[in-house]
XYZ file of C-alpha atoms in Angstrom:
614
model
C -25.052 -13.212 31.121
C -23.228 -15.215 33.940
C -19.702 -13.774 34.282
C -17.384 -16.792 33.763
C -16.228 -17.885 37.305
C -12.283 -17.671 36.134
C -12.369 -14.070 34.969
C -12.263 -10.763 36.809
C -13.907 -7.558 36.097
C -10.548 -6.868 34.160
C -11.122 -8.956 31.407
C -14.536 -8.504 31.121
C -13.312 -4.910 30.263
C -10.780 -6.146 28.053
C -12.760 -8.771 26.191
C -15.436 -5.691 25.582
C -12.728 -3.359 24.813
C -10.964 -5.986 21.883
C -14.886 -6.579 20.681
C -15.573 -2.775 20.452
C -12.138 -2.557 18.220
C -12.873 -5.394 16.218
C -16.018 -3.916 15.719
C -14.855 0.152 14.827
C -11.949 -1.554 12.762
C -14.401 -3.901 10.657
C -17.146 -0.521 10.185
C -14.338 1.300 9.079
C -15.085 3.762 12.361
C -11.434 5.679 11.909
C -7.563 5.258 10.795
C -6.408 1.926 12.416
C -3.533 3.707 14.719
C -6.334 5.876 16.189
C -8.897 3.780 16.516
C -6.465 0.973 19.163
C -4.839 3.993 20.594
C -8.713 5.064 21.993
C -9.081 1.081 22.823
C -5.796 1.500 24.825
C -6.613 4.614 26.486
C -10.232 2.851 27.885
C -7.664 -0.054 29.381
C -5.534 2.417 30.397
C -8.445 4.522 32.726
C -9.665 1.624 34.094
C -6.257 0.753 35.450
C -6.824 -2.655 33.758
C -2.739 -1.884 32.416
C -0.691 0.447 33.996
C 0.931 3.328 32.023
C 4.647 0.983 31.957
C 2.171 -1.966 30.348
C 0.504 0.070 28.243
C 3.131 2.448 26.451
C 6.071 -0.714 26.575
C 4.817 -1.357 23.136
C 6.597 1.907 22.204
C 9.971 0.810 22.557
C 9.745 -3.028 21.657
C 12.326 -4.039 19.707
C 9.744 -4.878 16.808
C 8.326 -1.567 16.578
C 12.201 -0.435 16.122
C 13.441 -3.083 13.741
C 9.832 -2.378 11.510
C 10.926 1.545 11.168
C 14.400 0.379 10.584
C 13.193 -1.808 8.000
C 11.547 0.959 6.598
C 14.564 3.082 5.783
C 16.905 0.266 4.662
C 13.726 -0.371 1.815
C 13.792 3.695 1.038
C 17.521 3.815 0.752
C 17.232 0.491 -1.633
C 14.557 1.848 -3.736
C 15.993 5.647 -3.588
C 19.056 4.623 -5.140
C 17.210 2.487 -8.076
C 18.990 -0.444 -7.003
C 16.190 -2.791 -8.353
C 16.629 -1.499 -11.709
C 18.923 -4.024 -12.680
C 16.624 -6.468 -12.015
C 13.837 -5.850 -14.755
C 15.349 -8.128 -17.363
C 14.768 -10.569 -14.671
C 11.719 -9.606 -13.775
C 10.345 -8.542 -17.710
C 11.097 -11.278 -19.641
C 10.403 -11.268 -23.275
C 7.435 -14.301 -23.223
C 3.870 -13.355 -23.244
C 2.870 -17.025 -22.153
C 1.350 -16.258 -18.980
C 2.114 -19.352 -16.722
C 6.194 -18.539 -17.614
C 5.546 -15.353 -17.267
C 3.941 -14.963 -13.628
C 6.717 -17.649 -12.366
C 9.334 -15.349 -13.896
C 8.300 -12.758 -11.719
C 6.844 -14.078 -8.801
C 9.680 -16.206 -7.620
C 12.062 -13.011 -7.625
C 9.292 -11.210 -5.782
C 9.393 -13.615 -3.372
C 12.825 -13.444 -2.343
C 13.046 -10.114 -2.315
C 10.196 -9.668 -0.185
C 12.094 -12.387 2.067
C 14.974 -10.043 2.482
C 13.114 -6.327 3.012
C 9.749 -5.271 3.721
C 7.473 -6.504 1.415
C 5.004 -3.429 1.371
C 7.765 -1.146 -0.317
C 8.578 -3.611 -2.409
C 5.431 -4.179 -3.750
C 5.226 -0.450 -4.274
C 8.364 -0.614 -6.451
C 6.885 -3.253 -8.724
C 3.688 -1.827 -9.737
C 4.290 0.501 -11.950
C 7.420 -1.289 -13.730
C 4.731 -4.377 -13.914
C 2.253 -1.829 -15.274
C 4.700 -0.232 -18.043
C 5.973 -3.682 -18.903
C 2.277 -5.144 -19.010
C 1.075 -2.132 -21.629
C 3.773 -2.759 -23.557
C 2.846 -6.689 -24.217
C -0.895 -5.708 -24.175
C -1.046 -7.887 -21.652
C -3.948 -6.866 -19.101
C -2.910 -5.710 -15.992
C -5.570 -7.618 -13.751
C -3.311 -11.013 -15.037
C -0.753 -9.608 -12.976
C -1.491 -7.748 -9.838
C -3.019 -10.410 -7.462
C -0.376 -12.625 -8.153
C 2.076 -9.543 -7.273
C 0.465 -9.301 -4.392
C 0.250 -12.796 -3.019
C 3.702 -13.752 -4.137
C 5.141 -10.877 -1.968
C 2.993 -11.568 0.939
C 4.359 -15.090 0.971
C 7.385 -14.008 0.747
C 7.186 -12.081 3.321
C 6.971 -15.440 5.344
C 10.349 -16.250 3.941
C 12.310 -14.621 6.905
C 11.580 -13.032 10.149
C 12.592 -9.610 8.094
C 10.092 -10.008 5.465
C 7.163 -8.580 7.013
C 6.182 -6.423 10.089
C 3.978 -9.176 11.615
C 7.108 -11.348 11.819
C 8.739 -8.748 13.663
C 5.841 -8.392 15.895
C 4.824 -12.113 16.710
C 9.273 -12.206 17.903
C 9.056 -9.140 19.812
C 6.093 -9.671 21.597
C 6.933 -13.989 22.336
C 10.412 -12.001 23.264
C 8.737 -9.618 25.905
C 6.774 -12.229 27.679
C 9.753 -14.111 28.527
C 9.606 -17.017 25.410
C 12.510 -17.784 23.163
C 11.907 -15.652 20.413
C 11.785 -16.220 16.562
C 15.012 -16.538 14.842
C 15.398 -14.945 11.191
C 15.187 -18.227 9.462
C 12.828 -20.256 11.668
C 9.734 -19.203 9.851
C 11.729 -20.072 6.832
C 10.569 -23.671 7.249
C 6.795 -22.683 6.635
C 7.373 -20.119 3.918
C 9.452 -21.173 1.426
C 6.795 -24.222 0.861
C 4.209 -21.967 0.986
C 5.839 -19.214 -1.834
C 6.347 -22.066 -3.857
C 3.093 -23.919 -3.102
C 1.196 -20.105 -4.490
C 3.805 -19.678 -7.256
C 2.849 -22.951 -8.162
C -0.977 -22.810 -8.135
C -0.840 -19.334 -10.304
C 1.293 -21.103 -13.067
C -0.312 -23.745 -13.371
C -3.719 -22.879 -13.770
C -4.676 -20.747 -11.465
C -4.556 -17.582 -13.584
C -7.608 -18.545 -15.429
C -9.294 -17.763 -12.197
C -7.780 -13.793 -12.715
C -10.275 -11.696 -14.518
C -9.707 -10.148 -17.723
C -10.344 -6.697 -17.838
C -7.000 -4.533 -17.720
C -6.468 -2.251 -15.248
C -9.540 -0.061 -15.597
C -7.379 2.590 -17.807
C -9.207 2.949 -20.668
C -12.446 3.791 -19.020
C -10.303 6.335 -17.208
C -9.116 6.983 -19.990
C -11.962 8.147 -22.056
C -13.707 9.351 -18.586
C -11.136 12.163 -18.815
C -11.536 12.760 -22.629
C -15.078 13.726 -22.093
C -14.766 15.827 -19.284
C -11.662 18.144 -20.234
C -12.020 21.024 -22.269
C -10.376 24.462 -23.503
C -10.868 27.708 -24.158
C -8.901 31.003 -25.638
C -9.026 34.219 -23.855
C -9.169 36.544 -27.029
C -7.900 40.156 -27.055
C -11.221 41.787 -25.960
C -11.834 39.433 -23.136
C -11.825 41.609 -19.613
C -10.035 38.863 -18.261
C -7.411 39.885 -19.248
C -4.755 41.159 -16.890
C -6.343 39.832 -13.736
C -5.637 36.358 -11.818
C -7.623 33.600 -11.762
C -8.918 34.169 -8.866
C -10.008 37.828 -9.969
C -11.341 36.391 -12.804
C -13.814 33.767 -11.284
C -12.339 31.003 -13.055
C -10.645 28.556 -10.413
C -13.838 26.547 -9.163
C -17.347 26.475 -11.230
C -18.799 24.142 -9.118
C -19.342 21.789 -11.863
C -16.164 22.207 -13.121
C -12.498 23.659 -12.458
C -9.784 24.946 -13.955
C -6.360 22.606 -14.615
C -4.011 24.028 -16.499
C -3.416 27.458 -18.223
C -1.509 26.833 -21.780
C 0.653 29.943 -22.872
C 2.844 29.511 -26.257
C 4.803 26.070 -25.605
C 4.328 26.592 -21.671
C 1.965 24.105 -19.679
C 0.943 26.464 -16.378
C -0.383 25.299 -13.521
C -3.810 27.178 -12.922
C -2.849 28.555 -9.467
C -5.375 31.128 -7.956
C -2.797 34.030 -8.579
C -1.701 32.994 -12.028
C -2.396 36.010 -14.093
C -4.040 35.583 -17.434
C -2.702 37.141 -20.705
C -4.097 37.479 -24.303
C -3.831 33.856 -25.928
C -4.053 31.570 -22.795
C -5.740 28.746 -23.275
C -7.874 27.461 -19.880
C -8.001 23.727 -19.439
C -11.071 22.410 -17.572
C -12.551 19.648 -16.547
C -15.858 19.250 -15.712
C -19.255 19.012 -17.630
C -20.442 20.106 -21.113
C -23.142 22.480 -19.417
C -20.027 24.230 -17.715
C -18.221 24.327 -20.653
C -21.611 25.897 -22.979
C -21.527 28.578 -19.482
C -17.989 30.004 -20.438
C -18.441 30.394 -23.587
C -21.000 32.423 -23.166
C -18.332 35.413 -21.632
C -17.311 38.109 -23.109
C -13.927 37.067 -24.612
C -13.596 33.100 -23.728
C -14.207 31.231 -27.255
C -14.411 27.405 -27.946
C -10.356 25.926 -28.510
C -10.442 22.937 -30.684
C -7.793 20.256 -30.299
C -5.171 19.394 -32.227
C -6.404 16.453 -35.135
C -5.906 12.840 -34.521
C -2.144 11.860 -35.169
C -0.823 10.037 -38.697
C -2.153 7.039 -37.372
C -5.579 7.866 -36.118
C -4.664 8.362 -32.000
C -7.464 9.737 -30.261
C -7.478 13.216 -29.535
C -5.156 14.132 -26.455
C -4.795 17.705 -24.717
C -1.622 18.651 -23.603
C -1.597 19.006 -20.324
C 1.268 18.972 -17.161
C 2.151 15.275 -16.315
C 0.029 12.854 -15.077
C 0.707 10.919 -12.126
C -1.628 7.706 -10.646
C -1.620 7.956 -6.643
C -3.225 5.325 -4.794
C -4.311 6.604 -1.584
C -3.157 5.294 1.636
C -5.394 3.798 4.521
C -3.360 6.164 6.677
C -3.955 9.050 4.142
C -5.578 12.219 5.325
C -7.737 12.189 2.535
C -9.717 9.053 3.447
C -12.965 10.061 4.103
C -12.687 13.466 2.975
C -12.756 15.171 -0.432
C -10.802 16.893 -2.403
C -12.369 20.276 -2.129
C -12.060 19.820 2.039
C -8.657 18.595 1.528
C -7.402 21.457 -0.908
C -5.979 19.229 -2.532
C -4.570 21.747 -5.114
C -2.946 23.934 -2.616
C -1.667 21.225 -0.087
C -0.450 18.694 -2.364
C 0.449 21.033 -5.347
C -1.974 18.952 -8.092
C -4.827 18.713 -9.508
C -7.185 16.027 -9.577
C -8.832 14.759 -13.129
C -9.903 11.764 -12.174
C -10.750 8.970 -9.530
C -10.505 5.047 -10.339
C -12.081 2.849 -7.614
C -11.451 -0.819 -7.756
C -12.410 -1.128 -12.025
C -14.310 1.323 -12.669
C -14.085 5.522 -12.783
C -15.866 7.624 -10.136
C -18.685 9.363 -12.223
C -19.379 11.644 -9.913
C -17.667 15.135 -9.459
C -13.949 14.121 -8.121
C -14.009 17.238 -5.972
C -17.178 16.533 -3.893
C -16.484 12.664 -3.824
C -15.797 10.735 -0.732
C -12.158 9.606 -0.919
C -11.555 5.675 -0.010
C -8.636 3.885 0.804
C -7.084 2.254 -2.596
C -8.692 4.744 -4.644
C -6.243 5.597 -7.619
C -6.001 9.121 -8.236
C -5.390 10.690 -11.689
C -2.954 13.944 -10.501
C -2.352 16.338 -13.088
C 1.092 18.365 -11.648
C 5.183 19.768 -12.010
C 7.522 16.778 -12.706
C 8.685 16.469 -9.394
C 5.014 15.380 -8.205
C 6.605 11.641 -7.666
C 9.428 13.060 -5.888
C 7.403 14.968 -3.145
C 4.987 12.087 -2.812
C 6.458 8.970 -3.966
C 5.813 5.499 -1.913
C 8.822 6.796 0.601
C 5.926 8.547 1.842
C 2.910 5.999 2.239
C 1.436 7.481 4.856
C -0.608 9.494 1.925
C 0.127 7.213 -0.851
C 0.837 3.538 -1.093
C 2.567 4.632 -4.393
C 2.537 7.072 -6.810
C 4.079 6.513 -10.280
C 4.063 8.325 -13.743
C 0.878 7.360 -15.828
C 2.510 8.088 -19.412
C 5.453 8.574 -21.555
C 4.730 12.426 -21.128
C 5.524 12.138 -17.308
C 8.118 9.894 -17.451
C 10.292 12.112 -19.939
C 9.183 15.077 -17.951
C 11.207 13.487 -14.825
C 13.975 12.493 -16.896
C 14.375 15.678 -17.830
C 14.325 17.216 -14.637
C 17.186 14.189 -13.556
C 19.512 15.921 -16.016
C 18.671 19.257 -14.612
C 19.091 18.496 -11.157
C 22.689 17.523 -12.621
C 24.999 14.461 -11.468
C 23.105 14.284 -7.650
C 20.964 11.543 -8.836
C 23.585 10.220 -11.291
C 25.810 9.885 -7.967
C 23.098 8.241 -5.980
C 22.125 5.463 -8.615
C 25.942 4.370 -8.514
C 25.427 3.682 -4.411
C 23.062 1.032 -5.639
C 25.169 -1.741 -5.087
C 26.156 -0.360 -1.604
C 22.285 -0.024 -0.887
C 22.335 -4.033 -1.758
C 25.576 -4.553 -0.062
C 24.533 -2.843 3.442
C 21.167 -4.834 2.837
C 22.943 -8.283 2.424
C 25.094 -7.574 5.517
C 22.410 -6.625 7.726
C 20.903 -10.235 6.825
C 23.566 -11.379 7.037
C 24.685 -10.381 10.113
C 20.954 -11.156 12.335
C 21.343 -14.863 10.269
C 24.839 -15.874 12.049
C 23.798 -14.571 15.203
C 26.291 -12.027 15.083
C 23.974 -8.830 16.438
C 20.185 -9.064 17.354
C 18.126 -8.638 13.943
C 17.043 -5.098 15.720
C 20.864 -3.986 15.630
C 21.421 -5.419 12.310
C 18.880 -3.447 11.063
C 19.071 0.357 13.120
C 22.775 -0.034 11.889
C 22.003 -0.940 8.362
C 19.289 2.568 8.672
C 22.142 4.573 9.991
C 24.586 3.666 7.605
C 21.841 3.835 4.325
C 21.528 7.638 5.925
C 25.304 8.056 6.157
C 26.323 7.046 2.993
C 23.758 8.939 0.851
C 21.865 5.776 -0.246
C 18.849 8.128 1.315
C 18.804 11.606 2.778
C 17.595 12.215 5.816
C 14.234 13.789 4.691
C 13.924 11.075 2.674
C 14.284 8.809 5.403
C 11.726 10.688 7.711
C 9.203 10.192 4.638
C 9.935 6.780 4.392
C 8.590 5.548 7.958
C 4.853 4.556 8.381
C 3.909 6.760 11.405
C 0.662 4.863 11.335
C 1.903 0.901 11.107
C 4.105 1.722 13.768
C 1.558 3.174 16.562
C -0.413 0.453 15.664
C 2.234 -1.940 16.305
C 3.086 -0.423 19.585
C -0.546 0.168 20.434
C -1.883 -3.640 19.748
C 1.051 -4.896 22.009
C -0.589 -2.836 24.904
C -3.877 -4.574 24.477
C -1.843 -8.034 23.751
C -0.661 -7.725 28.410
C -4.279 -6.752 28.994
C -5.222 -9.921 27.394
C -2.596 -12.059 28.941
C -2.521 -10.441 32.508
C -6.331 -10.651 32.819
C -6.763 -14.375 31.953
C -8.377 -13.228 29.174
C -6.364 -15.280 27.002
C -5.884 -18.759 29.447
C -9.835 -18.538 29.044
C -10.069 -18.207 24.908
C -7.120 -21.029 24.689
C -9.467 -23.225 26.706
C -11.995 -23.011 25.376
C -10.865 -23.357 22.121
C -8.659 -26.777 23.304
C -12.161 -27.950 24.814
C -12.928 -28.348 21.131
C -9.893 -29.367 19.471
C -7.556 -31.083 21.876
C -9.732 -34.699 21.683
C -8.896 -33.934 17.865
C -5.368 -33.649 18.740
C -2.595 -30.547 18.194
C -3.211 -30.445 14.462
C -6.654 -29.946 15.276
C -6.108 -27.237 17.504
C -2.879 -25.597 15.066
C -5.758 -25.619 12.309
C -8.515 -23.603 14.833
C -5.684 -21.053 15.571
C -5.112 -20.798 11.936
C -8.710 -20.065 11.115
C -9.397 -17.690 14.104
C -6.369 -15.573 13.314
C -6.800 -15.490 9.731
C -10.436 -14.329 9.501
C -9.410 -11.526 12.127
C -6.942 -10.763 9.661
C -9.393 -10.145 6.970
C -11.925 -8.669 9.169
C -9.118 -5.744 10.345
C -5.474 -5.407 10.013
C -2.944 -8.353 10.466
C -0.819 -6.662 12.939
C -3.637 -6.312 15.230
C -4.910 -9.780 14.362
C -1.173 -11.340 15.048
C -1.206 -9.501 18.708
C -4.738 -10.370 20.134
C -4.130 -13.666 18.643
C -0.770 -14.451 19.856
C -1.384 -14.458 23.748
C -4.603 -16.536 23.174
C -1.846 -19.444 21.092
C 1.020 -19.000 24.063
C -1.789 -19.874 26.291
C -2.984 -22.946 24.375
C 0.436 -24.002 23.735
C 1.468 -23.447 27.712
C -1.843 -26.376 28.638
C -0.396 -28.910 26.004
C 3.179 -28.450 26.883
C 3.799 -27.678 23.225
C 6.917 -26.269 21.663
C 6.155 -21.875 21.517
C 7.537 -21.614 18.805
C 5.523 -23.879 16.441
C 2.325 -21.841 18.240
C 4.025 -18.710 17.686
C 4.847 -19.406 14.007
C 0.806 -20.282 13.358
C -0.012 -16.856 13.946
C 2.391 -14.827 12.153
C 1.811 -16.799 8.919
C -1.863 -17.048 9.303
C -1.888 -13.570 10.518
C 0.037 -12.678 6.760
C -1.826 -15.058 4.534
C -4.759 -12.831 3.477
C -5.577 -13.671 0.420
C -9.732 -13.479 0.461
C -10.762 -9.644 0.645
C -8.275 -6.161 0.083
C -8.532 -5.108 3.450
C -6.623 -7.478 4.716
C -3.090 -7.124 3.935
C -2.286 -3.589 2.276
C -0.286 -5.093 -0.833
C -3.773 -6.390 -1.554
C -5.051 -2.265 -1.614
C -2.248 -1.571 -3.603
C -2.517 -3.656 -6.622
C -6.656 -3.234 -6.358
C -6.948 -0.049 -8.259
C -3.966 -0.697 -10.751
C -5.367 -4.220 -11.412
C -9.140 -2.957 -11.961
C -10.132 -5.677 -9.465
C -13.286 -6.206 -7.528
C -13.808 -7.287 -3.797
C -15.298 -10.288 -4.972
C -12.394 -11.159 -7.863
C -10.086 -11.473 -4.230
C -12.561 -14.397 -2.572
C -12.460 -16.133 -5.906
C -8.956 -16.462 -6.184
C -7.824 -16.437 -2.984
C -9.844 -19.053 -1.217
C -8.032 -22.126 -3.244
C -4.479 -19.721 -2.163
C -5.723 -19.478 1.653
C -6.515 -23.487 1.704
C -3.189 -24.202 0.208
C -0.839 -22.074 2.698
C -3.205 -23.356 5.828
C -2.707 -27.046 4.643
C 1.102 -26.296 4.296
C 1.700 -24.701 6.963
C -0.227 -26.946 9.551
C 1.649 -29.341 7.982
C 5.386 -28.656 8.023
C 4.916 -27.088 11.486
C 3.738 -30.383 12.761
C 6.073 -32.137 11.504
C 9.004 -30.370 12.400
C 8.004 -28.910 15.839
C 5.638 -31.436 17.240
């Protein structure tokens, strides 16, 4: 290949470097975070940035106003505050075109005002209690979840980290940068535009198939099973452990049942006359127990006055869906210790609709994989979505666990009864931090560290809390894209993309050449992660808008929204992993309904930013 006569040995590095990412981040190579950090270290060594180019990232103001963001959405969602919105949100109408407008709109503006990840995270599982309760399946629901809070994201500069990124980044190389409501103009059409689409008619395009419970559901009824330790049994008076009992290969214990007391089967737990040893596993290592001396066959309780299925008590049960920053992607649960590290157990795995069939402890964990988690009430405390670095969000899966952590609310006594009053002061320091980057009054950075502080201050959130809330990963890979961003605009790297796109489109005009943008940073976006998309694709649309002397900020405002609006696979935009596993979707169910959503935002976005920047 003939080097191109305008570029340097630099950004022939750089342009193999940003392949090679594309590349590890499409195969799925490593976590996201790591996988540009390594990218930035090669650009780094070969002194194509120097160390102040490549670690500026770290303190951009975007990078700081994202974490900020962060802990203004725990301290919101710590103190319940959204709680008084489920009347709202729940109304009584099964009709589903009412129905998803009912909800969607409100998602929208509240995904306009904080983060929309956590947000989303918040809404599951009240949209999956609500949903059982109207038997209404929850695969009707999630997408549009999804999709309503990534365009509302697009609502305000605040609504989503690419926002943040596309302003801090057009701020650092010198351009005016975004203002909280100038991206306002392109999504408030577009919300409405989706909203629009679901209600009326595009639900029939949402499969029917719940959430993938009930297979779970009766997944777990055929693998658990009991048994007594009897009198004679030489079990008695040693540990689990001792005994041989906590891992049998092809199945392990759960839960040790003693009078009216569920027990978590711990490797030390010592076993007494009576117990009754919860399993789960298969039949063969169920026939393999009972033949021991002094193990014999438990049968469970009959069916209920109106013919309920059989049920075995067990601890609560939690859903987790598994972050893409998680430790346990690409690991299992055996490798993980899972029960010792995370204080759980593991019943079952859902992936996308179906159960995992195979044994959960020597499966291959994936991002979006829900989780089944047997463990103490205050499971959803230690790992709720304040910490999504593990767990996008992890909620109670039945009236057992939810009454199980009401119960320990009154024990913990009037703490938690004094932090649900601060929920209108969680609002209040939430409106005022809007309210305050909106007039102009601070920079939307200050708005929002001071809005953190205060949320910390004030006991909307403790400071633990507040630690667990921050995405470690999002963050590095926010700083770490921006580092690659200056090696792609002080190579050339990016003059020469803009070109060469413009050699195609600018004949066609600057519509033309808004719509290439468009489609080049969206299908990055659903190839890896829309931060990194919104950064390598941000220099390359300053550099096109530089040769036609076009407004920034209308080239600057194509990114960020195309750069949000993934609506065609999961991987994408993580609101889509969220709902996957709690919806029962499919890859495929996402192109099907997304493509007529993607077409609609492009075509009104294109739109209003030509009209009202150029």
């Amino acid at each position: 290949m003939t080097p191109h006569p305008l570029l340097g040995p630099d950004a022939w590095i750089t342009g193999a470097v940003v392949l090679g990412l594309v590349g590890a981040l499409m195969a799925d190579w490593g976590r996201p975070d790591l996988v540009l950090l390594s990218g930035l270290s090669v650009l780094l060594v070969t002194g194509v940035v120097s160390p102040d180019q490549a670690f500026a990232g770290f303190s951009n103001s975007a990078v700081l106003t994202v974490g900020a963001l962060y802990v203004v959405a725990g301290g919101v969602q710590h103190t319940n505050a959204l709680s008084t919105l489920d009347r709202v949100l729940f109304p009584d109408t099964t009709r589903l075109g009412p129905l998803l407008a009912r909800f969607m709109v409100p998602t929208s503006v509240l995904s306009g005002l904080l983060n929309n990840t956590p947000i989303v995270a918040m809404l599951i599982p009240r949209l999956q209690a609500w949903a059982d309760a109207q038997d209404i399946p929850a695969s009707k629901l999630m997408i549009p979840l999804s999709y309503a809070a990534i365009t509302g994201g697009m609502m305000t500069l605040v609504g989503t980290s690419t926002n943040l990124i596309v302003a801090g980044l057009m701020e650092a190389e010198g351009y005016e940068p975004l203002h909280l409501f100038d991206v306002t103009w392109v999504g408030v059409p577009a919300a409405l535009v989706v909203i629009a689409y679901f209600v009326l008619g595009g639900h029939r395009l949402l499969p029917d198939r719940g959430g993938g419970t009930a297979a779970v559901e009766e997944e777990l009824g055929q693998n658990m099973f009991e048994v007594t330790v009897t009198a004679s049994s030489p079990v008695v008076g040693q540990t689990v452990a001792e005994a041989g009992l906590r891992d049998l290969g092809d199945a392990y214990l759960t839960h040790v049942r003693r009078g009216e007391q569920v027990l978590q089967g711990r490797p030390d737990r010592g076993l007494e006359q009576g117990d009754i040893l919860a399993f789960n596993g298969s039949l063969a290592a169920r026939e393999r127990l009972l033949e021991r001396p002094g193990l014999e066959r438990t049968l469970p309780a009959p069916e209920g006055p109106q013919g309920d299925p059989v049920r075995y008590e067990t601890l609560p049960l939690y859903e987790a869906v598994i972050a893409e920053s998680s430790d346990l992607v690409g690991t299992t649960l055996g490798a993980a210790n899972f029960r010792e590290q995370y204080q759980g157990v593991v019943l079952g795995i859902q992936r996308q609709d179906e159960p995992v069939t195979s044994p959960v402890g020597t499966t291959e964990l994936q991002a979006g994989d829900l989780l089944i988690v047997e463990a103490p009430d205050d499971f959803e405390e230690r790992w709720s979505s304040g910490s999504r670095e593990e767990f996008y969000l992890v909620a109670p899966r039945n009236g057992q666990a939810r009454q199980a952590a009401a119960t320990e609310g009154e024990e913990r006594g009037g703490d938690e009864r004094a932090r649900s009053r601060r929920a209108p002061l969680a609002l209040l320091l939430t409106a005022g931090m809007v309210g305050a980057a909106a007039t102009g009054l601070v920079p939307i950075v200050t708005a929002a560290f001071i809005a953190a502080l205060l949320m910390i201050l004030t006991g909307c959130i403790r400071a633990a809390e507040a630690q667990r809330a921050l995405n470690v990963q999002v963050l590095v890979v926010i700083a770490a894209a921006l580092g690659i961003g200056k090696a792609l605009q002080t190579t050339g790297l990016a003059k020469a993309v803009a070109q060469s796109v413009l050699a195609f489109t600018e004949p066609l005009g600057p519509v033309a050449v808004l719509v290439a943008l468009y489609l080049m940073t969206n299908l990055l976006t659903e190839m890896i992660t829309n931060n990194a998309a919104a950064v390598l694709m941000l220099p390359i649309s300053m550099a096109a808008a530089s040769s036609l002397g076009a407004p920034p900020v209308a080239f600057g405002l194509i990114v960020a929204v195309a750069a949000s609006a993934s609506f065609l696979t999961p991987i994408g935009y993580q609101t889509n992993l969220m709902v996957m596993s709690p919806g029962g979707y499919r890859f495929s169910d996402y192109a099907r309904v997304g493509w007529p959503v993607t077409l609609l935002v492009m075509t009104t976005s294109v739109t209003i930013i030509a009209l009202v920047w150029l």
